[in-house]
PDB file of C-alpha atoms in Angstrom:
ATOM      1  CA  MET U   1      35.001 -11.448 180.357  1.00  0.00           C
ATOM      2  CA  SER U   2      38.767 -11.761 179.655  1.00  0.00           C
ATOM      3  CA  ALA U   3      39.961 -14.567 177.771  1.00  0.00           C
ATOM      4  CA  ALA U   4      42.097 -15.660 181.046  1.00  0.00           C
ATOM      5  CA  VAL U   5      38.746 -15.900 182.946  1.00  0.00           C
ATOM      6  CA  SER U   6      36.494 -18.659 182.430  1.00  0.00           C
ATOM      7  CA  GLY U   7      34.012 -17.994 185.064  1.00  0.00           C
ATOM      8  CA  ARG U   8      32.553 -15.134 187.194  1.00  0.00           C
ATOM      9  CA  LEU U   9      30.650 -15.051 190.503  1.00  0.00           C
ATOM     10  CA  VAL U  10      28.590 -11.770 190.822  1.00  0.00           C
ATOM     11  CA  VAL U  11      28.195 -10.492 194.310  1.00  0.00           C
ATOM     12  CA  VAL U  12      24.864  -8.238 194.397  1.00  0.00           C
ATOM     13  CA  THR U  13      24.734  -5.583 197.197  1.00  0.00           C
ATOM     14  CA  ALA U  14      21.676  -3.423 197.899  1.00  0.00           C
ATOM     15  CA  VAL U  15      22.545   0.015 199.670  1.00  0.00           C
ATOM     16  CA  HIS U  16      20.918   3.108 200.824  1.00  0.00           C
ATOM     17  CA  ALA U  17      22.595   6.284 202.430  1.00  0.00           C
ATOM     18  CA  PRO U  18      22.570   5.182 206.017  1.00  0.00           C
ATOM     19  CA  SER U  19      24.383   1.877 205.151  1.00  0.00           C
ATOM     20  CA  ALA U  20      26.785   3.161 202.859  1.00  0.00           C
ATOM     21  CA  ARG U  21      29.530   3.936 205.258  1.00  0.00           C
ATOM     22  CA  PHE U  22      30.007   0.078 205.886  1.00  0.00           C
ATOM     23  CA  LEU U  23      30.834  -0.639 202.138  1.00  0.00           C
ATOM     24  CA  PRO U  24      34.718  -0.192 202.716  1.00  0.00           C
ATOM     25  CA  GLU U  25      34.462  -2.883 205.341  1.00  0.00           C
ATOM     26  CA  ALA U  26      32.410  -5.194 202.910  1.00  0.00           C
ATOM     27  CA  TYR U  27      34.961  -4.592 200.139  1.00  0.00           C
ATOM     28  CA  LYS U  28      37.893  -5.663 202.351  1.00  0.00           C
ATOM     29  CA  SER U  29      36.029  -8.709 203.101  1.00  0.00           C
ATOM     30  CA  LEU U  30      35.749  -9.325 199.328  1.00  0.00           C
ATOM     31  CA  GLY U  31      39.428  -8.550 198.752  1.00  0.00           C
ATOM     32  CA  GLU U  32      40.348 -11.301 201.343  1.00  0.00           C
ATOM     33  CA  GLN U  33      38.354 -14.176 199.285  1.00  0.00           C
ATOM     34  CA  TRP U  34      40.064 -16.367 196.977  1.00  0.00           C
ATOM     35  CA  LEU U  35      38.538 -18.110 193.963  1.00  0.00           C
ATOM     36  CA  PRO U  36      39.903 -21.132 191.839  1.00  0.00           C
ATOM     37  CA  GLU U  37      42.216 -20.498 188.800  1.00  0.00           C
ATOM     38  CA  GLY U  38      40.138 -18.801 185.983  1.00  0.00           C
ATOM     39  CA  TRP U  39      37.435 -17.627 188.405  1.00  0.00           C
ATOM     40  CA  GLU U  40      36.748 -14.008 189.429  1.00  0.00           C
ATOM     41  CA  TRP U  41      34.270 -11.956 191.517  1.00  0.00           C
ATOM     42  CA  HIS U  42      32.107  -9.087 190.307  1.00  0.00           C
ATOM     43  CA  TRP U  43      30.705  -6.666 192.753  1.00  0.00           C
ATOM     44  CA  VAL U  44      27.463  -5.117 191.665  1.00  0.00           C
ATOM     45  CA  ILE U  45      26.533  -2.238 194.010  1.00  0.00           C
ATOM     46  CA  GLN U  46      22.843  -0.780 193.382  1.00  0.00           C
ATOM     47  CA  GLU U  47      21.718   2.141 195.400  1.00  0.00           C
ATOM     48  CA  ASP U  48      18.066   2.025 196.436  1.00  0.00           C
ATOM     49  CA  GLY U  49      17.833   5.871 195.684  1.00  0.00           C
ATOM     50  CA  GLU U  50      19.601   8.309 193.657  1.00  0.00           C
ATOM     51  CA  THR U  51      21.477  10.391 196.309  1.00  0.00           C
ATOM     52  CA  ASP U  52      24.865  11.834 196.498  1.00  0.00           C
ATOM     53  CA  GLU U  53      25.713  10.137 199.774  1.00  0.00           C
ATOM     54  CA  VAL U  54      26.590   6.562 198.592  1.00  0.00           C
ATOM     55  CA  ARG U  55      29.204   7.060 195.640  1.00  0.00           C
ATOM     56  CA  PRO U  56      31.866   8.442 197.919  1.00  0.00           C
ATOM     57  CA  TYR U  57      32.040   4.916 199.696  1.00  0.00           C
ATOM     58  CA  VAL U  58      32.201   3.038 196.467  1.00  0.00           C
ATOM     59  CA  PRO U  59      35.635   1.477 195.897  1.00  0.00           C
ATOM     60  CA  ASP U  60      37.734   2.569 192.897  1.00  0.00           C
ATOM     61  CA  ASP U  61      38.178  -1.022 191.354  1.00  0.00           C
ATOM     62  CA  ASP U  62      37.381  -2.334 187.817  1.00  0.00           C
ATOM     63  CA  ARG U  63      35.642  -5.398 189.455  1.00  0.00           C
ATOM     64  CA  VAL U  64      33.178  -3.077 191.050  1.00  0.00           C
ATOM     65  CA  THR U  65      29.899  -1.604 189.234  1.00  0.00           C
ATOM     66  CA  PHE U  66      27.782   1.070 190.938  1.00  0.00           C
ATOM     67  CA  ARG U  67      24.412   1.978 189.965  1.00  0.00           C
ATOM     68  CA  GLN U  68      21.398   4.007 191.264  1.00  0.00           C
ATOM     69  CA  GLY U  69      17.770   3.912 190.738  1.00  0.00           C
ATOM     70  CA  ARG U  70      14.490   5.065 192.132  1.00  0.00           C
ATOM     71  CA  PRO U  71      13.837   3.840 195.619  1.00  0.00           C
ATOM     72  CA  GLY U  72      11.808   0.777 196.179  1.00  0.00           C
ATOM     73  CA  GLY U  73      13.523  -1.209 198.863  1.00  0.00           C
ATOM     74  CA  PRO U  74      16.297  -3.660 199.061  1.00  0.00           C
ATOM     75  CA  GLY U  75      14.657  -6.453 196.921  1.00  0.00           C
ATOM     76  CA  VAL U  76      13.779  -3.999 193.955  1.00  0.00           C
ATOM     77  CA  ALA U  77      17.450  -2.900 194.178  1.00  0.00           C
ATOM     78  CA  ARG U  78      18.847  -6.316 194.129  1.00  0.00           C
ATOM     79  CA  THR U  79      16.533  -7.396 191.318  1.00  0.00           C
ATOM     80  CA  MET U  80      17.705  -4.423 189.471  1.00  0.00           C
ATOM     81  CA  ALA U  81      21.236  -5.200 189.916  1.00  0.00           C
ATOM     82  CA  LEU U  82      20.643  -8.496 187.987  1.00  0.00           C
ATOM     83  CA  ALA U  83      20.951  -6.498 184.761  1.00  0.00           C
ATOM     84  CA  HIS U  84      24.750  -6.392 185.429  1.00  0.00           C
ATOM     85  CA  ALA U  85      24.847  -9.854 186.741  1.00  0.00           C
ATOM     86  CA  ASP U  86      27.177 -11.495 184.155  1.00  0.00           C
ATOM     87  CA  GLY U  87      28.099 -14.507 185.840  1.00  0.00           C
ATOM     88  CA  ALA U  88      26.674 -18.020 186.360  1.00  0.00           C
ATOM     89  CA  TYR U  89      26.332 -17.602 190.159  1.00  0.00           C
ATOM     90  CA  VAL U  90      24.758 -14.661 192.187  1.00  0.00           C
ATOM     91  CA  LYS U  91      25.962 -14.152 195.863  1.00  0.00           C
ATOM     92  CA  VAL U  92      24.281 -11.829 198.145  1.00  0.00           C
ATOM     93  CA  LEU U  93      26.113  -9.450 200.413  1.00  0.00           C
ATOM     94  CA  ASP U  94      24.202  -6.732 202.343  1.00  0.00           C
ATOM     95  CA  ALA U  95      26.057  -3.396 202.529  1.00  0.00           C
ATOM     96  CA  ASP U  96      26.587  -3.683 206.232  1.00  0.00           C
ATOM     97  CA  ASP U  97      27.958  -7.348 206.257  1.00  0.00           C
ATOM     98  CA  GLN U  98      31.199  -8.961 205.698  1.00  0.00           C
ATOM     99  CA  LEU U  99      32.297 -12.496 204.058  1.00  0.00           C
ATOM    100  CA  PRO U 100      34.896 -14.505 206.129  1.00  0.00           C
ATOM    101  CA  PRO U 101      37.794 -15.611 203.956  1.00  0.00           C
ATOM    102  CA  GLY U 102      37.086 -18.732 201.805  1.00  0.00           C
ATOM    103  CA  THR U 103      33.252 -18.086 201.448  1.00  0.00           C
ATOM    104  CA  LEU U 104      32.980 -17.675 197.959  1.00  0.00           C
ATOM    105  CA  ALA U 105      35.258 -20.570 197.391  1.00  0.00           C
ATOM    106  CA  ARG U 106      33.098 -22.888 199.318  1.00  0.00           C
ATOM    107  CA  ASP U 107      29.978 -21.717 197.581  1.00  0.00           C
ATOM    108  CA  LEU U 108      31.452 -22.142 194.144  1.00  0.00           C
ATOM    109  CA  ALA U 109      32.907 -25.478 195.074  1.00  0.00           C
ATOM    110  CA  VAL U 110      29.465 -26.988 195.958  1.00  0.00           C
ATOM    111  CA  LEU U 111      27.567 -25.561 193.057  1.00  0.00           C
ATOM    112  CA  GLU U 112      30.332 -26.544 190.596  1.00  0.00           C
ATOM    113  CA  ALA U 113      30.622 -30.103 192.058  1.00  0.00           C
ATOM    114  CA  ASP U 114      26.746 -30.788 191.788  1.00  0.00           C
ATOM    115  CA  PRO U 115      24.679 -29.170 189.097  1.00  0.00           C
ATOM    116  CA  ALA U 116      21.467 -30.603 190.567  1.00  0.00           C
ATOM    117  CA  LEU U 117      21.675 -28.165 193.392  1.00  0.00           C
ATOM    118  CA  GLY U 118      20.374 -24.709 193.027  1.00  0.00           C
ATOM    119  CA  TRP U 119      21.641 -22.717 195.861  1.00  0.00           C
ATOM    120  CA  THR U 120      24.011 -22.719 198.983  1.00  0.00           C
ATOM    121  CA  THR U 121      23.644 -21.154 202.402  1.00  0.00           C
ATOM    122  CA  SER U 122      26.001 -21.180 205.243  1.00  0.00           C
ATOM    123  CA  ARG U 123      26.396 -20.533 209.052  1.00  0.00           C
ATOM    124  CA  ALA U 124      25.938 -16.715 210.016  1.00  0.00           C
ATOM    125  CA  LEU U 125      27.276 -15.047 213.199  1.00  0.00           C
ATOM    126  CA  ASP U 126      26.040 -11.654 214.450  1.00  0.00           C
ATOM    127  CA  LEU U 127      28.482  -8.854 214.346  1.00  0.00           C
ATOM    128  CA  LEU U 128      28.030  -6.938 217.390  1.00  0.00           C
ATOM    129  CA  PRO U 129      28.591  -3.069 217.815  1.00  0.00           C
ATOM    130  CA  ASP U 130      31.861  -3.891 220.314  1.00  0.00           C
ATOM    131  CA  GLY U 131      33.020  -6.269 217.585  1.00  0.00           C
ATOM    132  CA  SER U 132      32.308  -9.516 219.196  1.00  0.00           C
ATOM    133  CA  THR U 133      30.270 -12.277 217.336  1.00  0.00           C
ATOM    134  CA  ALA U 134      27.527 -14.294 218.461  1.00  0.00           C
ATOM    135  CA  GLY U 135      26.135 -17.528 216.825  1.00  0.00           C
ATOM    136  CA  PHE U 136      22.550 -18.951 216.470  1.00  0.00           C
ATOM    137  CA  PRO U 137      21.331 -22.144 218.068  1.00  0.00           C
ATOM    138  CA  GLY U 138      19.879 -25.048 215.948  1.00  0.00           C
ATOM    139  CA  ASP U 139      21.875 -24.867 212.671  1.00  0.00           C
ATOM    140  CA  PRO U 140      21.112 -27.807 210.463  1.00  0.00           C
ATOM    141  CA  ALA U 141      23.709 -30.544 209.542  1.00  0.00           C
ATOM    142  CA  ASP U 142      26.299 -29.669 207.014  1.00  0.00           C
ATOM    143  CA  GLY U 143      24.882 -30.977 203.763  1.00  0.00           C
ATOM    144  CA  PRO U 144      21.956 -31.006 201.201  1.00  0.00           C
ATOM    145  CA  VAL U 145      18.760 -29.275 202.109  1.00  0.00           C
ATOM    146  CA  GLU U 146      15.803 -31.110 200.588  1.00  0.00           C
ATOM    147  CA  ARG U 147      12.945 -29.428 198.850  1.00  0.00           C
ATOM    148  CA  GLY U 148      10.469 -28.023 201.141  1.00  0.00           C
ATOM    149  CA  ALA U 149      12.375 -28.549 204.392  1.00  0.00           C
ATOM    150  CA  VAL U 150      12.903 -24.713 204.694  1.00  0.00           C
ATOM    151  CA  LEU U 151       9.138 -24.038 204.469  1.00  0.00           C
ATOM    152  CA  ASP U 152       8.339 -26.812 206.878  1.00  0.00           C
ATOM    153  CA  PHE U 153      10.848 -25.574 209.501  1.00  0.00           C
ATOM    154  CA  TRP U 154       9.791 -22.013 208.963  1.00  0.00           C
ATOM    155  CA  LYS U 155       6.249 -22.879 209.710  1.00  0.00           C
ATOM    156  CA  ALA U 156       7.099 -24.920 212.752  1.00  0.00           C
ATOM    157  CA  ASN U 157       9.477 -22.421 214.391  1.00  0.00           C
ATOM    158  CA  GLY U 158       7.578 -18.944 214.331  1.00  0.00           C
ATOM    159  CA  PHE U 159       8.414 -18.178 210.822  1.00  0.00           C
ATOM    160  CA  ARG U 160      12.192 -18.363 211.262  1.00  0.00           C
ATOM    161  CA  ALA U 161      14.246 -20.384 208.754  1.00  0.00           C
ATOM    162  CA  GLN U 162      16.966 -22.748 209.684  1.00  0.00           C
ATOM    163  CA  VAL U 163      19.232 -21.186 207.061  1.00  0.00           C
ATOM    164  CA  HIS U 164      19.965 -17.626 206.922  1.00  0.00           C
ATOM    165  CA  PRO U 165      18.874 -15.883 203.442  1.00  0.00           C
ATOM    166  CA  ALA U 166      21.522 -13.217 203.625  1.00  0.00           C
ATOM    167  CA  THR U 167      23.905 -16.071 202.952  1.00  0.00           C
ATOM    168  CA  LEU U 168      22.450 -17.222 199.801  1.00  0.00           C
ATOM    169  CA  CYS U 169      24.494 -18.061 196.705  1.00  0.00           C
ATOM    170  CA  VAL U 170      22.559 -19.126 193.722  1.00  0.00           C
ATOM    171  CA  ARG U 171      22.381 -20.089 190.028  1.00  0.00           C
ATOM    172  CA  ARG U 172      21.849 -17.015 187.918  1.00  0.00           C
ATOM    173  CA  ASP U 173      19.345 -18.795 185.568  1.00  0.00           C
ATOM    174  CA  LEU U 174      17.200 -20.173 188.527  1.00  0.00           C
ATOM    175  CA  LEU U 175      17.027 -16.830 190.215  1.00  0.00           C
ATOM    176  CA  MET U 176      16.171 -15.269 187.125  1.00  0.00           C
ATOM    177  CA  ALA U 177      13.342 -17.930 186.321  1.00  0.00           C
ATOM    178  CA  LEU U 178      11.920 -17.125 189.843  1.00  0.00           C
ATOM    179  CA  GLY U 179      11.941 -13.297 189.071  1.00  0.00           C
ATOM    180  CA  GLY U 180      14.587 -12.292 191.491  1.00  0.00           C
ATOM    181  CA  TRP U 181      13.330 -11.004 194.941  1.00  0.00           C
ATOM    182  CA  MET U 182       9.922 -10.651 196.118  1.00  0.00           C
ATOM    183  CA  ALA U 183       8.137  -7.257 195.662  1.00  0.00           C
ATOM    184  CA  LEU U 184       7.638  -6.742 199.538  1.00  0.00           C
ATOM    185  CA  PRO U 185       8.631  -4.082 201.828  1.00  0.00           C
ATOM    186  CA  ALA U 186      10.542  -6.778 203.888  1.00  0.00           C
ATOM    187  CA  SER U 187      11.068 -10.471 204.171  1.00  0.00           C
ATOM    188  CA  GLU U 188      11.851 -10.350 200.439  1.00  0.00           C
ATOM    189  CA  ASP U 189      14.927 -12.266 200.797  1.00  0.00           C
ATOM    190  CA  THR U 190      13.229 -14.995 203.094  1.00  0.00           C
ATOM    191  CA  GLY U 191      10.498 -15.182 200.127  1.00  0.00           C
ATOM    192  CA  LEU U 192      13.289 -15.804 197.629  1.00  0.00           C
ATOM    193  CA  LEU U 193      14.751 -18.615 199.788  1.00  0.00           C
ATOM    194  CA  LEU U 194      11.425 -20.313 200.366  1.00  0.00           C
ATOM    195  CA  ALA U 195      10.580 -20.071 196.734  1.00  0.00           C
ATOM    196  CA  LEU U 196      14.017 -21.603 195.767  1.00  0.00           C
ATOM    197  CA  ASN U 197      13.549 -24.345 198.254  1.00  0.00           C
ATOM    198  CA  ALA U 198      10.097 -25.266 196.733  1.00  0.00           C
ATOM    199  CA  VAL U 199      11.617 -25.944 193.416  1.00  0.00           C
ATOM    200  CA  SER U 200      15.309 -26.903 194.051  1.00  0.00           C
ATOM    201  CA  ARG U 201      17.543 -28.743 196.544  1.00  0.00           C
ATOM    202  CA  GLY U 202      19.907 -26.617 198.168  1.00  0.00           C
ATOM    203  CA  TRP U 203      23.170 -26.828 200.349  1.00  0.00           C
ATOM    204  CA  PHE U 204      24.020 -25.527 203.965  1.00  0.00           C
ATOM    205  CA  SER U 205      27.712 -25.342 205.058  1.00  0.00           C
ATOM    206  CA  ARG U 206      28.319 -25.016 208.887  1.00  0.00           C
ATOM    207  CA  GLU U 207      31.419 -23.120 208.122  1.00  0.00           C
ATOM    208  CA  VAL U 208      30.996 -19.360 208.986  1.00  0.00           C
ATOM    209  CA  GLY U 209      29.891 -17.692 205.539  1.00  0.00           C
ATOM    210  CA  LEU U 210      28.628 -14.213 207.115  1.00  0.00           C
ATOM    211  CA  LEU U 211      29.205 -11.778 209.712  1.00  0.00           C
ATOM    212  CA  TYR U 212      25.776 -10.261 210.000  1.00  0.00           C
ATOM    213  CA  ARG U 213      26.115  -6.566 211.275  1.00  0.00           C
ATOM    214  CA  LYS U 214      23.786  -5.424 214.266  1.00  0.00           C
ATOM    215  CA  TRP U 215      23.480  -1.777 214.409  1.00  0.00           C
ATOM    216  CA  GLN U 216      20.933   0.854 215.318  1.00  0.00           C
ATOM    217  CA  GLY U 217      20.094   1.947 211.891  1.00  0.00           C
ATOM    218  CA  GLN U 218      19.685  -1.437 210.025  1.00  0.00           C
ATOM    219  CA  ALA U 219      16.251  -1.929 208.240  1.00  0.00           C
ATOM    220  CA  THR U 220      15.240  -5.041 210.215  1.00  0.00           C
ATOM    221  CA  GLY U 221      15.520  -3.071 213.454  1.00  0.00           C
ATOM    222  CA  GLN U 222      12.913  -0.538 212.373  1.00  0.00           C
ATOM    223  CA  ALA U 223       9.436  -0.532 213.973  1.00  0.00           C
ATOM    224  CA  SER U 224       7.816  -0.948 210.515  1.00  0.00           C
ATOM    225  CA  HIS U 225       9.578  -4.144 210.099  1.00  0.00           C
ATOM    226  CA  VAL U 226       7.888  -5.859 213.103  1.00  0.00           C
ATOM    227  CA  ASP U 227       4.536  -4.122 212.568  1.00  0.00           C
ATOM    228  CA  PRO U 228       2.245  -6.992 213.250  1.00  0.00           C
ATOM    229  CA  ALA U 229      -0.439  -6.281 210.788  1.00  0.00           C
ATOM    230  CA  GLU U 230       2.130  -5.850 207.864  1.00  0.00           C
ATOM    231  CA  ARG U 231       4.128  -8.655 208.888  1.00  0.00           C
ATOM    232  CA  GLU U 232       1.058 -10.997 208.890  1.00  0.00           C
ATOM    233  CA  ARG U 233       0.339  -9.926 205.339  1.00  0.00           C
ATOM    234  CA  ARG U 234       4.111 -10.302 204.181  1.00  0.00           C
ATOM    235  CA  LEU U 235       4.313 -13.649 205.608  1.00  0.00           C
ATOM    236  CA  ALA U 236       1.091 -15.021 204.287  1.00  0.00           C
ATOM    237  CA  VAL U 237       2.187 -13.805 200.664  1.00  0.00           C
ATOM    238  CA  VAL U 238       5.724 -15.585 201.257  1.00  0.00           C
ATOM    239  CA  GLU U 239       3.926 -18.846 202.175  1.00  0.00           C
ATOM    240  CA  ALA U 240       1.238 -18.883 199.380  1.00  0.00           C
ATOM    241  CA  ARG U 241       3.922 -18.305 196.835  1.00  0.00           C
ATOM    242  CA  ALA U 242       6.209 -21.094 198.169  1.00  0.00           C
ATOM    243  CA  ARG U 243       3.331 -23.525 198.169  1.00  0.00           C
ATOM    244  CA  ALA U 244       2.146 -22.412 194.759  1.00  0.00           C
ATOM    245  CA  LEU U 245       5.447 -23.430 193.387  1.00  0.00           C
ATOM    246  CA  ALA U 246       5.621 -26.381 195.151  1.00  0.00           C
ATOM    247  CA  SER U 247       2.371 -27.714 193.852  1.00  0.00           C
ATOM    248  CA  CYS U 248       2.916 -26.373 189.942  1.00  0.00           C
ATOM    249  CA  GLY U 249       5.208 -29.502 189.190  1.00  0.00           C
ATOM    250  CA  TRP U 250       8.185 -27.504 187.975  1.00  0.00           C
ATOM    251  CA  ARG U 251      11.486 -28.571 189.370  1.00  0.00           C
ATOM    252  CA  TYR U 252      15.040 -27.257 189.025  1.00  0.00           C
ATOM    253  CA  PRO U 253      16.887 -28.849 187.200  1.00  0.00           C
ATOM    254  CA  SER U 254      13.894 -29.891 184.986  1.00  0.00           C
ATOM    255  CA  PRO U 255      13.607 -33.791 184.431  1.00  0.00           C
ATOM    256  CA  GLY U 256      15.589 -34.745 181.179  1.00  0.00           C
ATOM    257  CA  SER U 257      18.115 -31.652 181.455  1.00  0.00           C
ATOM    258  CA  ALA U 258      21.657 -32.179 181.300  1.00  0.00           C
ATOM    259  CA  VAL U 259      23.165 -32.014 184.710  1.00  0.00           C
TER     260      VAL U 259
END
């Protein structure tokens, strides 16, 4: 980190060959972000695999780090990317999604203003194939998300959280303390979100913070993602982890820590 830079926000992206073609649009959305003086972003792109199909889409920019590894799913790729997360905060950006202008600045402002908050989320819009967008009903109020609120809502509403895990921005030390993303074939981001909320308060912004692309090849649209037997097992593990963390007594920040 150069002497002129006092802080860095690390954007982590897992990518596989089918989604690589969207990287230039994700990069464009990063280029339209602004941060306070003394802050910069660092984009870590981790390929879930070791092909020759992703690198051609990676921008030639000193602020971008590209790495590859054996395939293990998006959760493994994001967690491996943490080896290069050299900032205090980690922001999720899936390869096929985009950040509206101002998103990083809002996330950073919330976490810098209140050290007792562990993470932020924001409103997401579906980005449809024709370029139009569609919102979701039932967004929570702008403001803090209390511990346990995400799990309670998730259980009461068909295992759908009221805040979107793809909009997550989190303190790096908290993310590392929880071990990164869950070792699941899917729902790994929901599992992390529920774990974070089990031990720390978060924040939700009603400002749009993500354009979530809907396209035929996305992982969440595949038949394996909605297989009932696998889904039941995934969600059972997600819930059990969140409840175990809630009952273990550890909180972030820990009592007595300087915040």
